[in-house]
Amino acid sequence: MAQPAAKAAPATPFSSQPHGGGVLLRRPSSPPPPAAALRLGPLFWPWQKVKVGPLSVSPMGFGTWAWGNQLLWGYQESMDSELQECFNLALKNGINLFDTADSYGTGKLNGQSERLLGKFIRECQGPIKSPDDVIIATKFAAYPWRLTSGQFVNACKSSLERLQIDRLGIGQLHWSTANYAPLQERALWDSLVEMYDKGLVRAVGVSNYGPKQLVKIHSYLASRGVPLSSAQVQFSLLSMGDEQMELKTVCDSLGVRLIAYSPLGLGMLTGKYDASNLPNGPRSVLFRQILPGLESLLSCLKSIADRKGKTMSQVAINWCVCKGAIPIPGVKTVRHVEDNLGALGWRLSPDEISELEAAAMECPKKMVQNIFQTA
């Protein structure tokens, strides 16, 4: 589940121009940016893509939880044209991984995120030569009425209809039912086998699985001849701790790629918010509880961002990249895309990574874990 990055106050919009096969990202304001903030050529080269099973994906993807979600992210259909601009700009800059779910969208807009992605793929004037040039990773909700593997396979087919594509890049289980409906869990696992064997997906993954349950499903799928390619979990400086790093270690040992949702902590790591300036809607309750204890971490982010000519958001996302994860910050405006793209094309130093992690460990409260997260 990927959340949109809040607008970072210090950033100014980028202008994008073709440049020798890559893209020149240039801030139009004066004075000119520090040398570290200006990059000629592509944000990453083809050999810098990362493997997710058989797929080669950009080192960062984008999440689309906000696309259709009125309750938490204030979606309105009038936003669709800018969302299409977001998609096009991402593709032009080499981003080819887009994460969604069959449950994204509120009320009558359920599935809207998938429908919009399908529309944008069809209407894109950019570098799409085949549907496989865009890697769609969608998640299937473990609703209580989905009790058989066949029902989950049908859910996959419904997602393909909304997306209007023949197969998914990654088919993912949105969450495990092991904590509350263990008998349903086997149907989830079997459904991934069927989707894979039927050619509906190129790779399979899970979301919100902890290390113990991850080992179990990896073993089961392997016994059925299906490789587990990805594990999507909340992963950020704001959820820094032993459990997060244990999961990363297990992923590495199994050859499973970790996909990091909420790399900006719902926007808390952007530097935009404080106790007197909270976001609208349900997020404000969580921000009120956690933000007061983030002074040290936010100060560290700002210090490193200033030194490198970056924004705090870009530093927080780059930390995920440096840890070997694929961050999928959410986007709902062109400004979000422009800012997040600035997280690529450079790396934090080992000392800066240690500095950030030390500050993160001092935070008295961590990001609240997803209620469906298993052990």
CSV table of C-alpha atoms in Angstrom, one decimal:
chain,number,residue,atom,x,y,z
A,1,MET,CA,0.0,0.0,0.0
A,2,ALA,CA,1.7,3.0,-1.2
A,3,GLN,CA,0.9,6.5,0.1
A,4,PRO,CA,1.2,9.8,-1.8
A,5,ALA,CA,4.2,11.9,-0.8
A,6,ALA,CA,3.3,15.3,0.6
A,7,LYS,CA,4.6,18.3,-1.3
A,8,ALA,CA,8.0,19.3,0.0
A,9,ALA,CA,8.1,23.0,0.7
A,10,PRO,CA,11.7,23.6,-0.4
A,11,ALA,CA,11.5,22.0,-3.8
A,12,THR,CA,10.8,23.9,-6.9
A,13,PRO,CA,9.3,22.3,-10.1
A,14,PHE,CA,11.6,20.6,-12.6
A,15,SER,CA,11.4,21.1,-16.3
A,16,SER,CA,12.0,18.0,-18.4
A,17,GLN,CA,13.8,18.1,-21.7
A,18,PRO,CA,15.1,15.4,-23.9
A,19,HIS,CA,18.9,15.2,-23.5
A,20,GLY,CA,21.1,12.7,-25.4
A,21,GLY,CA,18.7,9.8,-24.9
A,22,GLY,CA,18.1,10.7,-21.3
A,23,VAL,CA,16.3,13.6,-19.5
A,24,LEU,CA,17.7,16.8,-18.3
A,25,LEU,CA,16.1,17.8,-15.0
A,26,ARG,CA,16.4,21.5,-14.5
A,27,ARG,CA,15.1,23.8,-11.8
A,28,PRO,CA,13.7,26.9,-13.5
A,29,SER,CA,14.1,29.2,-10.5
A,30,SER,CA,17.2,31.3,-9.6
A,31,PRO,CA,19.8,31.0,-8.2
A,32,PRO,CA,20.8,27.8,-9.9
A,33,PRO,CA,20.8,24.6,-7.8
A,34,PRO,CA,23.9,23.1,-6.2
A,35,ALA,CA,25.9,20.9,-8.6
A,36,ALA,CA,24.7,17.8,-6.7
A,37,ALA,CA,21.1,18.6,-7.6
A,38,LEU,CA,21.8,18.9,-11.4
A,39,ARG,CA,22.2,15.8,-13.4
A,40,LEU,CA,22.7,15.4,-17.1
A,41,GLY,CA,21.4,12.2,-18.8
A,42,PRO,CA,19.1,9.6,-17.4
A,43,LEU,CA,18.3,9.2,-13.8
A,44,PHE,CA,19.5,5.6,-14.0
A,45,TRP,CA,21.0,3.5,-16.7
A,46,PRO,CA,19.5,0.3,-18.1
A,47,TRP,CA,22.0,-1.8,-16.2
A,48,GLN,CA,20.9,-0.1,-12.9
A,49,LYS,CA,17.4,-1.6,-13.1
A,50,VAL,CA,16.7,-4.1,-10.4
A,51,LYS,CA,15.4,-7.7,-10.7
A,52,VAL,CA,12.0,-8.7,-9.4
A,53,GLY,CA,12.0,-12.4,-10.3
A,54,PRO,CA,12.0,-12.4,-14.2
A,55,LEU,CA,11.3,-8.6,-14.4
A,56,SER,CA,13.7,-5.7,-14.8
A,57,VAL,CA,12.2,-2.7,-13.0
A,58,SER,CA,13.2,0.8,-12.2
A,59,PRO,CA,14.9,1.3,-8.8
A,60,MET,CA,11.8,3.2,-7.7
A,61,GLY,CA,8.2,2.7,-8.6
A,62,PHE,CA,5.1,4.8,-7.9
A,63,GLY,CA,2.1,3.9,-5.8
A,64,THR,CA,-1.5,4.7,-6.7
A,65,TRP,CA,-3.4,4.3,-3.5
A,66,ALA,CA,-4.7,7.9,-3.8
A,67,TRP,CA,-6.2,7.3,-7.3
A,68,GLY,CA,-9.8,6.9,-6.3
A,69,ASN,CA,-9.5,7.2,-2.6
A,70,GLN,CA,-11.8,10.1,-1.5
A,71,LEU,CA,-11.7,9.4,2.3
A,72,LEU,CA,-7.9,9.6,3.0
A,73,TRP,CA,-6.5,11.4,-0.1
A,74,GLY,CA,-9.4,13.6,-1.3
A,75,TYR,CA,-9.6,12.1,-4.8
A,76,GLN,CA,-12.0,13.8,-7.3
A,77,GLU,CA,-12.4,12.8,-10.9
A,78,SER,CA,-11.3,16.3,-11.9
A,79,MET,CA,-7.8,15.2,-10.9
A,80,ASP,CA,-7.6,12.5,-13.6
A,81,SER,CA,-5.9,14.8,-16.2
A,82,GLU,CA,-3.1,15.6,-13.8
A,83,LEU,CA,-2.8,11.9,-12.8
A,84,GLN,CA,-2.3,11.1,-16.4
A,85,GLU,CA,0.5,13.8,-16.6
A,86,CYS,CA,2.0,12.1,-13.5
A,87,PHE,CA,2.0,8.7,-15.3
A,88,ASN,CA,3.4,10.1,-18.5
A,89,LEU,CA,6.2,12.1,-16.7
A,90,ALA,CA,7.2,9.0,-14.7
A,91,LEU,CA,7.5,6.9,-17.9
A,92,LYS,CA,9.5,9.5,-19.7
A,93,ASN,CA,12.0,9.4,-16.8
A,94,GLY,CA,12.3,5.6,-16.9
A,95,ILE,CA,9.9,4.6,-14.1
A,96,ASN,CA,8.2,1.4,-15.2
A,97,LEU,CA,6.8,0.0,-12.0
A,98,PHE,CA,3.3,1.1,-10.8
A,99,ASP,CA,1.7,-0.5,-7.8
A,100,THR,CA,-2.1,-0.7,-7.3
A,101,ALA,CA,-4.8,-3.0,-5.8
A,102,ASP,CA,-8.2,-4.2,-6.6
A,103,SER,CA,-9.5,-2.5,-3.5
A,104,TYR,CA,-8.0,0.9,-4.2
A,105,GLY,CA,-10.9,3.4,-4.6
A,106,THR,CA,-13.7,4.2,-2.1
A,107,GLY,CA,-17.4,3.3,-2.5
A,108,LYS,CA,-18.6,3.3,-6.1
A,109,LEU,CA,-15.0,4.1,-7.1
A,110,ASN,CA,-13.7,0.7,-6.0
A,111,GLY,CA,-11.1,-0.4,-8.5
A,112,GLN,CA,-10.7,3.1,-9.9
A,113,SER,CA,-6.9,3.0,-9.5
A,114,GLU,CA,-6.7,0.0,-11.9
A,115,ARG,CA,-9.1,1.6,-14.3
A,116,LEU,CA,-7.1,4.8,-14.5
A,117,LEU,CA,-3.8,3.0,-15.0
A,118,GLY,CA,-5.4,1.0,-17.9
A,119,LYS,CA,-6.6,4.2,-19.4
A,120,PHE,CA,-3.3,6.0,-19.1
A,121,ILE,CA,-1.4,3.0,-20.6
A,122,ARG,CA,-3.7,3.1,-23.6
A,123,GLU,CA,-3.6,6.8,-24.1
A,124,CYS,CA,0.1,7.4,-23.4
A,125,GLN,CA,2.1,9.0,-26.2
A,126,GLY,CA,5.4,8.0,-24.6
A,127,PRO,CA,7.8,5.1,-24.9
A,128,ILE,CA,5.4,2.2,-24.5
A,129,LYS,CA,6.1,-0.4,-27.3
A,130,SER,CA,4.2,-3.2,-25.6
A,131,PRO,CA,2.2,-3.7,-22.4
A,132,ASP,CA,5.1,-5.3,-20.8
A,133,ASP,CA,7.1,-2.0,-20.9
A,134,VAL,CA,4.9,-1.0,-18.0
A,135,ILE,CA,5.1,-3.3,-15.0
A,136,ILE,CA,1.8,-3.3,-13.2
A,137,ALA,CA,1.9,-4.8,-9.7
A,138,THR,CA,-1.6,-5.2,-8.3
A,139,LYS,CA,-2.8,-6.7,-5.0
A,140,PHE,CA,-5.8,-8.9,-4.4
A,141,ALA,CA,-7.8,-8.3,-1.2
A,142,ALA,CA,-8.4,-11.3,1.1
A,143,TYR,CA,-12.1,-10.5,1.5
A,144,PRO,CA,-13.9,-12.9,3.7
A,145,TRP,CA,-16.1,-14.0,0.8
A,146,ARG,CA,-13.1,-15.0,-1.3
A,147,LEU,CA,-12.7,-18.5,0.1
A,148,THR,CA,-11.4,-20.5,-2.8
A,149,SER,CA,-8.4,-20.2,-5.1
A,150,GLY,CA,-10.8,-19.9,-8.0
A,151,GLN,CA,-12.4,-16.8,-6.5
A,152,PHE,CA,-8.9,-15.2,-6.2
A,153,VAL,CA,-8.1,-16.2,-9.8
A,154,ASN,CA,-11.4,-14.5,-10.9
A,155,ALA,CA,-10.4,-11.4,-8.9
A,156,CYS,CA,-7.2,-11.4,-11.0
A,157,LYS,CA,-9.1,-11.7,-14.2
A,158,SER,CA,-11.4,-8.8,-13.1
A,159,SER,CA,-8.2,-6.7,-12.4
A,160,LEU,CA,-7.0,-7.5,-15.9
A,161,GLU,CA,-10.3,-6.3,-17.4
A,162,ARG,CA,-10.2,-3.0,-15.5
A,163,LEU,CA,-6.6,-2.6,-16.6
A,164,GLN,CA,-7.4,-3.8,-20.1
A,165,ILE,CA,-4.1,-5.8,-20.3
A,166,ASP,CA,-3.5,-9.5,-20.9
A,167,ARG,CA,-1.3,-10.2,-17.9
A,168,LEU,CA,0.1,-8.6,-14.8
A,169,GLY,CA,3.7,-7.9,-14.1
A,170,ILE,CA,3.3,-9.0,-10.4
A,171,GLY,CA,0.2,-10.5,-8.9
A,172,GLN,CA,0.3,-10.0,-5.1
A,173,LEU,CA,-1.7,-11.1,-2.1
A,174,HIS,CA,-2.7,-7.9,-0.3
A,175,TRP,CA,-2.4,-9.4,3.1
A,176,SER,CA,-2.3,-12.7,5.0
A,177,THR,CA,-5.2,-14.2,6.8
A,178,ALA,CA,-3.0,-16.4,9.0
A,179,ASN,CA,-3.8,-14.3,12.1
A,180,TYR,CA,-7.6,-14.5,11.9
A,181,ALA,CA,-8.7,-17.1,9.2
A,182,PRO,CA,-5.9,-19.6,8.8
A,183,LEU,CA,-8.0,-21.9,6.7
A,184,GLN,CA,-8.4,-19.2,4.0
A,185,GLU,CA,-4.6,-18.8,3.8
A,186,ARG,CA,-4.1,-22.0,1.8
A,187,ALA,CA,-6.6,-20.7,-0.8
A,188,LEU,CA,-4.5,-17.5,-1.1
A,189,TRP,CA,-1.4,-19.5,-1.7
A,190,ASP,CA,-3.0,-21.8,-4.2
A,191,SER,CA,-4.4,-18.9,-6.1
A,192,LEU,CA,-0.9,-17.5,-6.8
A,193,VAL,CA,0.1,-20.9,-8.2
A,194,GLU,CA,-3.0,-20.9,-10.5
A,195,MET,CA,-2.4,-17.3,-11.7
A,196,TYR,CA,1.2,-18.1,-12.5
A,197,ASP,CA,0.5,-21.4,-14.2
A,198,LYS,CA,-2.3,-19.9,-16.3
A,199,GLY,CA,0.0,-17.1,-17.5
A,200,LEU,CA,-2.1,-14.3,-15.9
A,201,VAL,CA,0.9,-12.9,-14.1
A,202,ARG,CA,4.6,-12.9,-14.9
A,203,ALA,CA,5.6,-13.0,-11.2
A,204,VAL,CA,3.9,-13.4,-7.8
A,205,GLY,CA,4.4,-11.5,-4.6
A,206,VAL,CA,2.9,-10.9,-1.2
A,207,SER,CA,2.2,-7.8,0.9
A,208,ASN,CA,2.2,-7.3,4.7
A,209,TYR,CA,3.8,-10.7,5.4
A,210,GLY,CA,6.2,-10.9,8.3
A,211,PRO,CA,9.4,-13.0,8.2
A,212,LYS,CA,8.0,-16.2,9.6
A,213,GLN,CA,5.0,-16.3,7.2
A,214,LEU,CA,7.2,-15.2,4.4
A,215,VAL,CA,9.4,-18.3,4.8
A,216,LYS,CA,6.3,-20.5,4.9
A,217,ILE,CA,4.8,-19.2,1.7
A,218,HIS,CA,8.1,-19.2,-0.1
A,219,SER,CA,8.6,-22.8,0.8
A,220,TYR,CA,5.1,-23.8,-0.3
A,221,LEU,CA,5.3,-22.0,-3.6
A,222,ALA,CA,8.7,-23.5,-4.3
A,223,SER,CA,7.2,-27.0,-3.8
A,224,ARG,CA,4.7,-26.1,-6.5
A,225,GLY,CA,7.3,-24.8,-8.9
A,226,VAL,CA,6.4,-21.1,-8.4
A,227,PRO,CA,9.1,-18.6,-7.4
A,228,LEU,CA,8.1,-15.9,-4.9
A,229,SER,CA,9.5,-12.7,-6.4
A,230,SER,CA,8.5,-9.9,-4.1
A,231,ALA,CA,7.4,-8.9,-0.6
A,232,GLN,CA,5.8,-5.5,-0.2
A,233,VAL,CA,5.8,-4.0,3.4
A,234,GLN,CA,6.0,-0.7,5.2
A,235,PHE,CA,9.6,0.2,5.1
A,236,SER,CA,11.0,3.6,6.0
A,237,LEU,CA,13.2,5.5,8.5
A,238,LEU,CA,10.0,6.0,10.5
A,239,SER,CA,9.5,2.2,10.9
A,240,MET,CA,13.2,1.6,11.6
A,241,GLY,CA,13.8,-1.2,14.0
A,242,ASP,CA,14.8,-4.9,14.4
A,243,GLU,CA,11.6,-6.3,12.9
A,244,GLN,CA,12.0,-4.2,9.7
A,245,MET,CA,15.6,-5.2,9.3
A,246,GLU,CA,14.9,-8.9,10.1
A,247,LEU,CA,12.4,-9.0,7.3
A,248,LYS,CA,14.9,-7.4,4.9
A,249,THR,CA,17.5,-10.0,5.9
A,250,VAL,CA,15.0,-12.9,5.3
A,251,CYS,CA,14.1,-11.4,1.9
A,252,ASP,CA,17.7,-11.3,0.9
A,253,SER,CA,18.3,-14.8,2.0
A,254,LEU,CA,15.4,-16.1,0.0
A,255,GLY,CA,16.1,-14.0,-3.1
A,256,VAL,CA,12.8,-12.1,-2.6
A,257,ARG,CA,12.8,-8.4,-3.6
A,258,LEU,CA,11.5,-6.1,-0.9
A,259,ILE,CA,9.1,-3.4,-2.1
A,260,ALA,CA,8.9,-0.5,0.3
A,261,TYR,CA,5.5,1.2,0.7
A,262,SER,CA,5.0,4.3,2.7
A,263,PRO,CA,8.7,5.3,2.4
A,264,LEU,CA,7.7,8.8,3.5
A,265,GLY,CA,5.6,7.8,6.5
A,266,LEU,CA,2.3,9.1,5.0
A,267,GLY,CA,4.1,12.4,4.5
A,268,MET,CA,5.7,12.8,8.0
A,269,LEU,CA,9.2,12.6,6.6
A,270,THR,CA,8.7,15.4,4.0
A,271,GLY,CA,9.2,18.2,6.5
A,272,LYS,CA,6.0,19.9,5.4
A,273,TYR,CA,4.1,19.2,8.6
A,274,ASP,CA,4.4,20.1,12.3
A,275,ALA,CA,2.1,20.2,15.3
A,276,SER,CA,0.6,23.5,14.1
A,277,ASN,CA,0.3,22.4,10.5
A,278,LEU,CA,-1.4,18.9,10.2
A,279,PRO,CA,-2.9,17.3,7.1
A,280,ASN,CA,-6.7,17.1,6.7
A,281,GLY,CA,-8.6,14.0,7.3
A,282,PRO,CA,-7.8,10.8,9.3
A,283,ARG,CA,-4.0,11.3,8.9
A,284,SER,CA,-4.1,14.2,11.4
A,285,VAL,CA,-4.8,11.8,14.3
A,286,LEU,CA,-1.7,9.7,13.6
A,287,PHE,CA,0.4,12.8,12.9
A,288,ARG,CA,-0.6,14.3,16.3
A,289,GLN,CA,0.7,11.2,18.0
A,290,ILE,CA,4.0,10.7,16.2
A,291,LEU,CA,5.2,14.1,14.9
A,292,PRO,CA,6.2,15.6,18.3
A,293,GLY,CA,8.9,13.0,18.7
A,294,LEU,CA,10.5,13.3,15.3
A,295,GLU,CA,12.6,16.5,15.8
A,296,SER,CA,15.9,14.7,15.8
A,297,LEU,CA,15.1,12.6,12.7
A,298,LEU,CA,13.6,15.5,10.7
A,299,SER,CA,16.6,17.7,11.7
A,300,CYS,CA,19.0,15.1,10.4
A,301,LEU,CA,17.0,14.7,7.2
A,302,LYS,CA,17.1,18.5,6.6
A,303,SER,CA,20.8,18.8,7.4
A,304,ILE,CA,21.7,16.1,4.8
A,305,ALA,CA,19.2,17.4,2.3
A,306,ASP,CA,20.7,20.9,2.5
A,307,ARG,CA,24.2,19.5,2.1
A,308,LYS,CA,23.4,17.5,-1.0
A,309,GLY,CA,21.0,20.1,-2.6
A,310,LYS,CA,18.1,17.7,-2.2
A,311,THR,CA,14.7,17.8,-0.4
A,312,MET,CA,14.0,15.8,2.7
A,313,SER,CA,11.6,13.5,0.8
A,314,GLN,CA,14.4,12.7,-1.7
A,315,VAL,CA,16.8,11.8,1.1
A,316,ALA,CA,14.2,9.6,2.8
A,317,ILE,CA,13.5,7.7,-0.4
A,318,ASN,CA,17.1,7.4,-1.3
A,319,TRP,CA,17.7,5.7,2.0
A,320,CYS,CA,15.3,3.0,1.0
A,321,VAL,CA,17.2,2.6,-2.3
A,322,CYS,CA,20.5,2.3,-0.5
A,323,LYS,CA,19.1,-0.4,1.7
A,324,GLY,CA,18.3,-2.5,-1.4
A,325,ALA,CA,14.5,-1.9,-1.4
A,326,ILE,CA,12.3,-0.6,-4.2
A,327,PRO,CA,10.4,2.4,-2.7
A,328,ILE,CA,7.0,3.1,-4.2
A,329,PRO,CA,6.1,6.6,-2.9
A,330,GLY,CA,2.5,7.6,-3.8
A,331,VAL,CA,1.9,10.4,-6.3
A,332,LYS,CA,-1.2,12.4,-7.1
A,333,THR,CA,0.4,15.6,-8.5
A,334,VAL,CA,3.1,16.4,-11.1
A,335,ARG,CA,4.9,18.1,-8.2
A,336,HIS,CA,5.1,14.8,-6.4
A,337,VAL,CA,6.5,13.1,-9.4
A,338,GLU,CA,9.1,15.8,-10.0
A,339,ASP,CA,10.2,15.8,-6.3
A,340,ASN,CA,10.4,12.0,-6.1
A,341,LEU,CA,12.4,11.6,-9.3
A,342,GLY,CA,15.1,13.7,-7.6
A,343,ALA,CA,15.6,10.7,-5.2
A,344,LEU,CA,17.4,8.9,-8.0
A,345,GLY,CA,20.7,9.3,-9.8
A,346,TRP,CA,22.8,9.6,-6.6
A,347,ARG,CA,23.4,7.8,-3.3
A,348,LEU,CA,23.8,8.6,0.3
A,349,SER,CA,27.2,7.9,1.8
A,350,PRO,CA,27.7,5.1,4.4
A,351,ASP,CA,28.2,7.8,7.1
A,352,GLU,CA,25.0,9.6,6.1
A,353,ILE,CA,23.0,6.3,6.2
A,354,SER,CA,24.4,5.6,9.7
A,355,GLU,CA,23.5,9.2,10.8
A,356,LEU,CA,20.0,8.8,9.6
A,357,GLU,CA,19.5,5.4,11.2
A,358,ALA,CA,20.9,6.6,14.5
A,359,ALA,CA,18.4,9.5,14.5
A,360,ALA,CA,15.6,7.2,13.5
A,361,MET,CA,16.3,4.9,16.4
A,362,GLU,CA,15.9,7.8,18.8
A,363,CYS,CA,12.3,8.4,17.8
A,364,PRO,CA,10.0,7.5,20.8
A,365,LYS,CA,7.2,6.4,18.5
A,366,LYS,CA,7.4,4.4,15.3
A,367,MET,CA,5.0,4.3,12.4
A,368,VAL,CA,1.9,2.3,13.2
A,369,GLN,CA,2.1,-1.1,11.6
A,370,ASN,CA,-0.6,-2.3,9.2
A,371,ILE,CA,-3.2,-4.2,11.2
A,372,PHE,CA,-2.9,-7.1,8.7
A,373,GLN,CA,0.9,-7.4,9.1
A,374,THR,CA,1.9,-10.9,10.3
A,375,ALA,CA,4.8,-12.2,12.2
